[in-house]
Coordinates of C-alpha atoms and ligand atoms in Angstrom, one line a residue:
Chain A
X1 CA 0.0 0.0 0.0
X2 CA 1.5 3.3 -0.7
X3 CA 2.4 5.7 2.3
X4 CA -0.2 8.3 1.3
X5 CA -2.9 6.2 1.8
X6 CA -2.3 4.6 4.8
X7 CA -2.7 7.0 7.3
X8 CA -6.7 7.8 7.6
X9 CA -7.6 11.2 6.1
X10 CA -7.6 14.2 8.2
X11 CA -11.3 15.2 6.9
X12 CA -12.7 11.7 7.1
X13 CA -15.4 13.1 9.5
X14 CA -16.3 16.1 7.4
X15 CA -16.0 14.6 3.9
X16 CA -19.3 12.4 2.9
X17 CA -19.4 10.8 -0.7
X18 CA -21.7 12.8 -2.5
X19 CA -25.9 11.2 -2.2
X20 CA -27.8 10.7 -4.8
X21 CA -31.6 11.7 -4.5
X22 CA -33.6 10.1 -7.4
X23 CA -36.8 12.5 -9.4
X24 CA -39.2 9.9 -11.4
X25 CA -41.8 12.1 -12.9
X26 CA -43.9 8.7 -12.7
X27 CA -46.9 10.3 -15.1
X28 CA -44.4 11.1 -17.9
X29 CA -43.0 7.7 -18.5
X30 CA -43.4 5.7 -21.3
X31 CA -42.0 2.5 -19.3
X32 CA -39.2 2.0 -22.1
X33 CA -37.2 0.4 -19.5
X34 CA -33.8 2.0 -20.6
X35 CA -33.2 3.4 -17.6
X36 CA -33.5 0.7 -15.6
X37 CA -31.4 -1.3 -18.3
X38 CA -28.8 1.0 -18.5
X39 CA -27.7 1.9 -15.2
X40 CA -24.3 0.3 -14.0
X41 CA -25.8 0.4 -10.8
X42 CA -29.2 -1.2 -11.0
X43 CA -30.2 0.7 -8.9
X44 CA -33.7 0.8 -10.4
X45 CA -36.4 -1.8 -11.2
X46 CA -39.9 -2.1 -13.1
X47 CA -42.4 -1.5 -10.5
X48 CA -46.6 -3.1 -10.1
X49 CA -47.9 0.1 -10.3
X50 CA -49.4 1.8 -13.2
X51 CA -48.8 5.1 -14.1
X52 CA -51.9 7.5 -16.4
X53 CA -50.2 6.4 -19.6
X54 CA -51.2 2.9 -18.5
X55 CA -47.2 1.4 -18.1
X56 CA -45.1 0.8 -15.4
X57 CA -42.9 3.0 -14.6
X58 CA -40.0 2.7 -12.4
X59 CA -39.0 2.2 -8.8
X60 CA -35.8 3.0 -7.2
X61 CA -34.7 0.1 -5.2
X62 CA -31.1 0.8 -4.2
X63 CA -30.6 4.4 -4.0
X64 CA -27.3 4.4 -1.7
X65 CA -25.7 2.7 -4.5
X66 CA -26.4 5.5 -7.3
X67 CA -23.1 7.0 -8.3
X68 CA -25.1 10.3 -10.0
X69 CA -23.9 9.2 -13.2
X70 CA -26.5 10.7 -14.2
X71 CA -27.2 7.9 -17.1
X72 CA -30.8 7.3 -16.6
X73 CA -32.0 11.0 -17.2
X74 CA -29.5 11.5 -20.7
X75 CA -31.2 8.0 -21.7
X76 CA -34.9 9.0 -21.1
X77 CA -36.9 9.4 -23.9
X78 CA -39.1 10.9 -22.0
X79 CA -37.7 13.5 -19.5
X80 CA -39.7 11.4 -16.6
X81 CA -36.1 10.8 -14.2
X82 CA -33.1 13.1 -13.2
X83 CA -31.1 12.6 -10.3
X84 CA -29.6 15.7 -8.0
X85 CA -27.0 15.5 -5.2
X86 CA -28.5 15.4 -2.1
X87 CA -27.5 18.3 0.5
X88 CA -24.7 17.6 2.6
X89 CA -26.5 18.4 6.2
X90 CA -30.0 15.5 5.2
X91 CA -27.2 13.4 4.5
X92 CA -25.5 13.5 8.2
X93 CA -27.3 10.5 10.1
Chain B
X1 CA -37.0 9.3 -2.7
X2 CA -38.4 12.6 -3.1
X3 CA -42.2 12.8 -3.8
X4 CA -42.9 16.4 -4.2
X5 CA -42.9 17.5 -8.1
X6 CA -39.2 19.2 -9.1
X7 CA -39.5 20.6 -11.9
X8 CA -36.9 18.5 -15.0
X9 CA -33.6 20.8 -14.9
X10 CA -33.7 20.5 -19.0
X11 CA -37.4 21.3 -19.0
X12 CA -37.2 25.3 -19.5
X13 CA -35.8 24.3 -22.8
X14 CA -39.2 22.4 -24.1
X15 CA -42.4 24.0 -24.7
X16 CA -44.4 22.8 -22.0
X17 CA -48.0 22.9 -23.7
X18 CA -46.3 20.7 -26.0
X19 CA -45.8 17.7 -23.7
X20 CA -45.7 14.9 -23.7
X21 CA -45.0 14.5 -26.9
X22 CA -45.9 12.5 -29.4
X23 CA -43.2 10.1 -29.2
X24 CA -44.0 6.1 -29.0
X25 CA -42.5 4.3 -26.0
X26 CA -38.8 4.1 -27.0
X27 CA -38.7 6.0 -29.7
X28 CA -35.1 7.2 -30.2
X29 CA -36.4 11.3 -31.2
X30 CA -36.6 11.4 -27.2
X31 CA -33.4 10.8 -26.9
X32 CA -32.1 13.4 -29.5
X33 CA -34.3 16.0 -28.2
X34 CA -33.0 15.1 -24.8
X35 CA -29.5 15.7 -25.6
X36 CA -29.8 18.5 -28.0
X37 CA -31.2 20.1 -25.4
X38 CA -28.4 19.2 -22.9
X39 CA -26.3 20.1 -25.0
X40 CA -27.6 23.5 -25.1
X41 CA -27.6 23.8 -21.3
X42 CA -24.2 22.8 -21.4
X43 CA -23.4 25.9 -23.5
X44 CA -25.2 28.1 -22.2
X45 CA -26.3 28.5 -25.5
X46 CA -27.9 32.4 -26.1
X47 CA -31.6 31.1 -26.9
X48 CA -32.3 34.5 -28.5
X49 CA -29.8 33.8 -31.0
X50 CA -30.8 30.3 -31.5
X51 CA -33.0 29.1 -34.4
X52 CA -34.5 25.2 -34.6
X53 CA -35.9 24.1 -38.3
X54 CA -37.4 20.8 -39.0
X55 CA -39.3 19.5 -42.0
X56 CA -41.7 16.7 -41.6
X57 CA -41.9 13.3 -40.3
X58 CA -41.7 11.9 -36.7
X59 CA -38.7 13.9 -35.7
X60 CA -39.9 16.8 -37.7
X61 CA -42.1 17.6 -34.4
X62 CA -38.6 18.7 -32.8
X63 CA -39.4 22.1 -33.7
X64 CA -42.4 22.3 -32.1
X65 CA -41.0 21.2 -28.8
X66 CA -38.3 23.3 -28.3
X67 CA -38.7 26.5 -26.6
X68 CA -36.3 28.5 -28.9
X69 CA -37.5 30.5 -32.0
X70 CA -38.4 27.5 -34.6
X71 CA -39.3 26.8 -37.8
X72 CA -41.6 24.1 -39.1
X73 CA -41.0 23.4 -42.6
X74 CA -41.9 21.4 -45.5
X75 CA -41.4 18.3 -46.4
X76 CA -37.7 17.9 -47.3
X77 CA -37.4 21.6 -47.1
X78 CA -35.6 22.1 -43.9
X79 CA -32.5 23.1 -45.3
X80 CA -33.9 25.3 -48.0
X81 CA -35.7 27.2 -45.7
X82 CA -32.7 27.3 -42.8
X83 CA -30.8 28.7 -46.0
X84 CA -32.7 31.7 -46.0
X85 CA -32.6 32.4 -42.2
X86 CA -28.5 32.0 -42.1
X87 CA -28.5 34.1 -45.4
X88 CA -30.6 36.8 -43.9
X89 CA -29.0 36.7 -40.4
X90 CA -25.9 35.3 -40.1
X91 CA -25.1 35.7 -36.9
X92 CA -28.0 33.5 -36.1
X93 CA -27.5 29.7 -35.1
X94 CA -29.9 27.4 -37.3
X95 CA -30.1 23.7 -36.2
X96 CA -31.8 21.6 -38.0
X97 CA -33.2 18.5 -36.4
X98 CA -34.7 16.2 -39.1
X99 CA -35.4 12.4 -40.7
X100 CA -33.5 10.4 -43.0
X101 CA -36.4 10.1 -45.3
X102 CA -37.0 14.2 -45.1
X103 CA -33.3 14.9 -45.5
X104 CA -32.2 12.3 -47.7
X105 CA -34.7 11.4 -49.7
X106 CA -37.1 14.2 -50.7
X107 CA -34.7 16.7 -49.5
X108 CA -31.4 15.1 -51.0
X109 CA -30.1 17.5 -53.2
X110 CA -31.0 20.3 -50.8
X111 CA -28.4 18.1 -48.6
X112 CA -26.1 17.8 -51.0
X113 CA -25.3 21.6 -52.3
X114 CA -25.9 23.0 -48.7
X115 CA -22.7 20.4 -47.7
X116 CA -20.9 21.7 -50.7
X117 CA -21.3 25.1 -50.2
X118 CA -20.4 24.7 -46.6
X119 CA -23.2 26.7 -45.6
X120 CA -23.3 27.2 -41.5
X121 CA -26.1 25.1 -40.6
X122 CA -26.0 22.4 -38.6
X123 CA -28.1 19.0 -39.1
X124 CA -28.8 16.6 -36.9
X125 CA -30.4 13.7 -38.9
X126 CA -32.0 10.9 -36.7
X127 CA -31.6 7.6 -38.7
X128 CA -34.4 5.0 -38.3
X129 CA -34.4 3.4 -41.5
X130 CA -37.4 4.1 -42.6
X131 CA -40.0 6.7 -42.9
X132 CA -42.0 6.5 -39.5
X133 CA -45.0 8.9 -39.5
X134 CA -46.3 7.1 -42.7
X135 CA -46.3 4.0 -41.5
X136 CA -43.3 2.4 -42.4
X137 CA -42.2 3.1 -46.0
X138 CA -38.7 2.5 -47.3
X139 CA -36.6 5.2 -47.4
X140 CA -32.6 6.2 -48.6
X141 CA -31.2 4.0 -45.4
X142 CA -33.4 1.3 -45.4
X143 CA -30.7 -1.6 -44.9
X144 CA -30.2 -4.4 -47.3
X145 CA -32.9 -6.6 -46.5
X146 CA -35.0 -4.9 -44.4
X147 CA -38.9 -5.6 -44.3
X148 CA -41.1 -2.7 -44.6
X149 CA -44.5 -1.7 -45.5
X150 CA -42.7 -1.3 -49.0
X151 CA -40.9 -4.1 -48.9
X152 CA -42.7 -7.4 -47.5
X153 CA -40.1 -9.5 -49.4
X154 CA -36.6 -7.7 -47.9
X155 CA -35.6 -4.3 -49.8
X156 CA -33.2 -4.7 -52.3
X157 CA -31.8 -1.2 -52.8
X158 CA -28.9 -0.6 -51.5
X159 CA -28.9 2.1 -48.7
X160 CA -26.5 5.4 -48.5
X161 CA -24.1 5.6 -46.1
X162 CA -25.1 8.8 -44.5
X163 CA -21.4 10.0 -43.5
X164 CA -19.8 8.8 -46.8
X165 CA -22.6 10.8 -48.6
X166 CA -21.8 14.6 -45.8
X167 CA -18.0 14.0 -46.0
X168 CA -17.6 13.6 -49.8
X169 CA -20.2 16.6 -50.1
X170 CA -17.8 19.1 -48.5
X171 CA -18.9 19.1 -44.9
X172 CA -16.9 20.4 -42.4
X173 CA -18.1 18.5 -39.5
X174 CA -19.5 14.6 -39.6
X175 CA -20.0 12.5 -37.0
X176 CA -22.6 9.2 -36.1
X177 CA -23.6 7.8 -32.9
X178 CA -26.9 5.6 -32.2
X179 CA -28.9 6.6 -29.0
X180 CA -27.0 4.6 -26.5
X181 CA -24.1 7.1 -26.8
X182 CA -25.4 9.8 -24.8
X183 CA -23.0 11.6 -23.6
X184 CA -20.5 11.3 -26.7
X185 CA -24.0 12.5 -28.6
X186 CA -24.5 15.4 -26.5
X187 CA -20.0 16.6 -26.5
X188 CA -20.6 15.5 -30.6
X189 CA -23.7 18.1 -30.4
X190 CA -21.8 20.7 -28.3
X191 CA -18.8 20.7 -31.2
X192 CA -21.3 20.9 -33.5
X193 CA -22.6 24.1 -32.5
X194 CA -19.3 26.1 -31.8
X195 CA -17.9 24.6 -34.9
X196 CA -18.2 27.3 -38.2
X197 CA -19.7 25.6 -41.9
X198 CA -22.2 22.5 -42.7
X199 CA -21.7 20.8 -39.8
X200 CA -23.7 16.8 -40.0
X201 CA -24.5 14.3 -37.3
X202 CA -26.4 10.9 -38.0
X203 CA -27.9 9.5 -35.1
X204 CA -28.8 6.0 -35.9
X205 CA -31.8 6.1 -34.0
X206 CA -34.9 2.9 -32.7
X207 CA -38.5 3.0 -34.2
X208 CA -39.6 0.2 -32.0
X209 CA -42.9 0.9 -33.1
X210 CA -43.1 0.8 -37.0
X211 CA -39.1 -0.2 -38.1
X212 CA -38.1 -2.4 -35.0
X213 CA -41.6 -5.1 -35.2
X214 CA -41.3 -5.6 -38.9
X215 CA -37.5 -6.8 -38.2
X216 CA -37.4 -8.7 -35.0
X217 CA -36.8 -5.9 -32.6
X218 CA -40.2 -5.5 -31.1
X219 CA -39.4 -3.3 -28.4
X220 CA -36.6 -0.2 -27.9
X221 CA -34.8 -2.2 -25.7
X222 CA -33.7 -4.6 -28.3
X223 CA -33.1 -2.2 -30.8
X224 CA -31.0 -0.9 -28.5
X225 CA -29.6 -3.9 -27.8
X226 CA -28.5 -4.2 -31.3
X227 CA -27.1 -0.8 -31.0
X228 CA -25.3 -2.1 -27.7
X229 CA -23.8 -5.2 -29.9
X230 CA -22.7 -4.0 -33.3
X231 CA -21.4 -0.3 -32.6
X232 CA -17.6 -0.2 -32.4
X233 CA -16.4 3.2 -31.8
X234 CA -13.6 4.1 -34.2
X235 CA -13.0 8.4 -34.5
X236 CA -11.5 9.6 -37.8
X237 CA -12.3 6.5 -39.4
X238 CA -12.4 6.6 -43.2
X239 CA -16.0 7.2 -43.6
X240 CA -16.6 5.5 -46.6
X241 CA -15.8 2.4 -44.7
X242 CA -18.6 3.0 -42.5
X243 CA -21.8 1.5 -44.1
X244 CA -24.4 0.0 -41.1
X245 CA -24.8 -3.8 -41.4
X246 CA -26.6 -6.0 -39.2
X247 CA -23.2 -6.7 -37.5
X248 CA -21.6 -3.3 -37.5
X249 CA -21.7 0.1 -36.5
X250 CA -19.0 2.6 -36.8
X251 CA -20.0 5.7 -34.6
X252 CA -17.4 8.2 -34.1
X253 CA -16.0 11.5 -35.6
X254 CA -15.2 11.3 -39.3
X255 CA -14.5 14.7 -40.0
X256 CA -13.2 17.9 -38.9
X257 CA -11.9 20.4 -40.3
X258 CA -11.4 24.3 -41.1
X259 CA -13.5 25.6 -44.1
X260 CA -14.7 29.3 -44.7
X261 CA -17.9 29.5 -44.7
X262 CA -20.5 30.3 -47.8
X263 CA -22.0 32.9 -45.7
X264 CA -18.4 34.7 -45.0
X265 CA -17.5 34.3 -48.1
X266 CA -21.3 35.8 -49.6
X267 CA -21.1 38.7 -47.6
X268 CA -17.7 39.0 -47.8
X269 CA -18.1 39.3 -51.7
X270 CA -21.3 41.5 -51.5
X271 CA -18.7 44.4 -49.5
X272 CA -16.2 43.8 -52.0
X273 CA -19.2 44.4 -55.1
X274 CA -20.2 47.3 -53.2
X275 CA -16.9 48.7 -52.3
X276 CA -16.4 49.0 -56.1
X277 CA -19.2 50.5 -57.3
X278 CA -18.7 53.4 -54.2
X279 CA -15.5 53.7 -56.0
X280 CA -16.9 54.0 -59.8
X281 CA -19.1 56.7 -58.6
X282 CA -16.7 59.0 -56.5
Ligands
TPP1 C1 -44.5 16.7 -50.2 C2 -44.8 15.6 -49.2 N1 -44.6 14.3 -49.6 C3 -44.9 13.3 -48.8 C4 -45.3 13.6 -47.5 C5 -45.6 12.5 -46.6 N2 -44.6 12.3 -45.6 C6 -44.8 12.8 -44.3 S1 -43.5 12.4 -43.3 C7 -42.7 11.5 -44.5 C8 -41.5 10.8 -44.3 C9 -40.8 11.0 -43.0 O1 -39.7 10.2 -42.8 P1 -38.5 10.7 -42.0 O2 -38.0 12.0 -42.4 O3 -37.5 9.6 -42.0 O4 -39.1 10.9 -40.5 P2 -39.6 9.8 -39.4 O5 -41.1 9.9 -39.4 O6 -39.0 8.5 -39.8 O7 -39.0 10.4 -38.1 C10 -43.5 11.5 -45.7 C11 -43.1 10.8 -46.9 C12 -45.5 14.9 -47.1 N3 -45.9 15.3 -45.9 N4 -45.2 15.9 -48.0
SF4_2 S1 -27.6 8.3 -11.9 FE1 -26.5 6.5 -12.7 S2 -26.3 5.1 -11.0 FE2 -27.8 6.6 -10.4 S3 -29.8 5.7 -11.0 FE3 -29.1 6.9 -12.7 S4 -28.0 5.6 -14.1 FE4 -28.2 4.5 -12.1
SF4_3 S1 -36.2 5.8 -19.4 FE1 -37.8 7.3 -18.9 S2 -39.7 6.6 -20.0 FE2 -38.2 4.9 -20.0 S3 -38.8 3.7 -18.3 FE3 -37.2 5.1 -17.5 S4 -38.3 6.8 -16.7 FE4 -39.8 5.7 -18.0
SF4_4 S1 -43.4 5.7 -35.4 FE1 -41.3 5.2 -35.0 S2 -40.2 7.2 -35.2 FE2 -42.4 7.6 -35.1 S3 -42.8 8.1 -32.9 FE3 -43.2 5.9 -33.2 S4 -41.3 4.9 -32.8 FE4 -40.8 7.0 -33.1
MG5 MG1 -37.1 8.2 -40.6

């Protein structure tokens, strides 16, 4: 391991990875499924419900493991996802 | 996940009475408006300066969905009309967002002579082999093959190569991606904008609806798949190489370079005309 890296960062306490909070405009989707295809982090999945263009649009089922690639929202036809960075302070447990 | 409506941070750039569009589930015309429009945002492209021309077809609705001055044209006429608006006001930007079968077929030559000229518009086809609106008609890029309402037995013309046909016209700019490149699309987009002369982008593009059922590829997602399989990316590739085949897609940048424009050089030569006959008559 190199010497940098194995001491524990000074900032560890104030630093947080960045947290992803997840926007479906459920009434707008198509239910294409790209987004749920296409996200390296499967971090979303076809839900029961069905929206008022008669589809089912999707759920987010692991949103602590979105990396805010940001992916799903260039790949919707549709404009129905987009993902912001949560606010540092919500994110403090 | 948060349940109260945000508002889409792209959606000041659509005309909200407008949507949802018309678009069928999957339909790749989402996806180019989605990153043109990005890419605007990522410019911080002056709207007031900005001019969007379609002609007609699936993808010809484009102009009506943007919230930038537009134009709706013709059939095949985009780039006549986007002509006159780049003539008139150069210091305009005209994109023109528009069909294989509009540009290519009906509006070929209009292609063609705007390339050579190296006019300053910039065209964002999106390829989806066929003519969608009418229901499925072969068009200029059918593939080999290919079953449509016009050809229940397999087309046998031979398609054009969309960035052959720019790049041996006299473009300055010519690129291809399919949908599933997002994020080269929208930096391809962004060039494409800052970049002076005909600047032309193919995006091969999924008709699930009326293209992708005739040919085994029911749904977007396996048109995309396809996409997903056969693209290889392969920049300043030798674009006549490039034809799309069942197996192969070359996406990348064929072609940039440095070209005065036909507008410079129109107005240039009107100042020198008029230059000279301010000198005859003093
Ligand atoms: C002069 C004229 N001829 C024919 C038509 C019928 N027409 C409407 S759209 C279209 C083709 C559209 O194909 P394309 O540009 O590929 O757009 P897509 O619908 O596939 O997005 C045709 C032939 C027309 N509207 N006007
Ligand atoms: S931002 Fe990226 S990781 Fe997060 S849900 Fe979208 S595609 Fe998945
Ligand atoms: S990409 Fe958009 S339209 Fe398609 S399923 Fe996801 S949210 Fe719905
Ligand atoms: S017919 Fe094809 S091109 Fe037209 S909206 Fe439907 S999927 Fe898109
Ligand atoms: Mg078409």
């Amino acid at each position: 391991m190199p010497e940098r890296i194995k001491h524990v960062p000074l900032d560890i306490e104030k630093v947080k990875p960045p947290r992803a909070e997840i926007h479906l405009i459920k009434n707008q989707c198509k239910g294409c499924g790209y987004c749920i295809e296409f996200c390296p982090k499967k971090v979303l999945e076809e839900s029961e419900e069905i929206n008022a263009r008669g589809v089912h649009p999707p759920k987010i089922v692991n949103e602590d493991k979105c990396i805010l690639c940001s992916f799903c929202s260039a790949v919707c036809p549709d404009f129905a996802i987009f993902v912001l960075e949560k606010k540092q302070e919500e994110t403090k447990k | 996940m948060v349940q109260e409506i945000v508002a889409h941070p792209l959606s000041k750039y659509l005309r909200e009475e407008m949507m949802p569009h018309i678009w069928c589930a999957g339909c790749g015309n989402g996806i180019v408006l989605n990153c043109f429009v990005h890419a605007l945002d990522e410019l911080k492209a002056d709207l007031d300066k900005l001019v969007v021309v379609s002609g007609i077809g699936c993808i010809g609705r484009t102009a009506g969905y943007t919230n930038t001055a537009s134009f709706h044209t013709t059939h095949g006429r985009s780039i006549a009309f986007a002509t006159g608006v780049k003539l008139a006001n150069p210091e305009l930007d005209v994109v023109i967002v528009s069909g294989d079968g509009d540009l290519f077929a009906i509006g070929g030559n209009h292609f063609i002579h705007a390339a050579r000229r190296n006019i300053g518009i910039k065209v964002i086809c999106a390829n989806n082999f066929n003519y969608g609106m009418t229901g499925g008609q072969l068009g200029p890029t059918t593939p080999l093959e290919a079953l449509t309402t016009t050809s229940p037995y397999g087309n046998s013309e031979h398609p054009f190569n969309l960035v052959h046909l720019a790049a041996a016209a006299g473009a300055s700019y010519v690129a291809r991606w399919t949908t599933l490149h997002v994020r080269r699309l929208t930096q391809s987009i962004k060039r494409l904008m800052q970049k002076e002369g005909f600047c032309f982008i193919e995006v091969v593009s999924p008709c699930p609806e009326i293209f992708g059922r005739r040919n085994k590829m029911r749904s977007g997602l396996e048109m995309m798949g396809w996409f997903r399989k056969a693209s290889v990316v392969e920049n300043f590739s030798d674009p006549a190489k490039a034809d799309i085949t069942p197996d192969r897609i070359v996406v990348g940048e064929f072609v940039d370079i440095e070209k005065m424009s036909y507008e410079k050089l129109f107005h240039e030569k009107i100042a020198q005309i008029n230059e000279k006959t301010m000198e005859k008559m003093s």
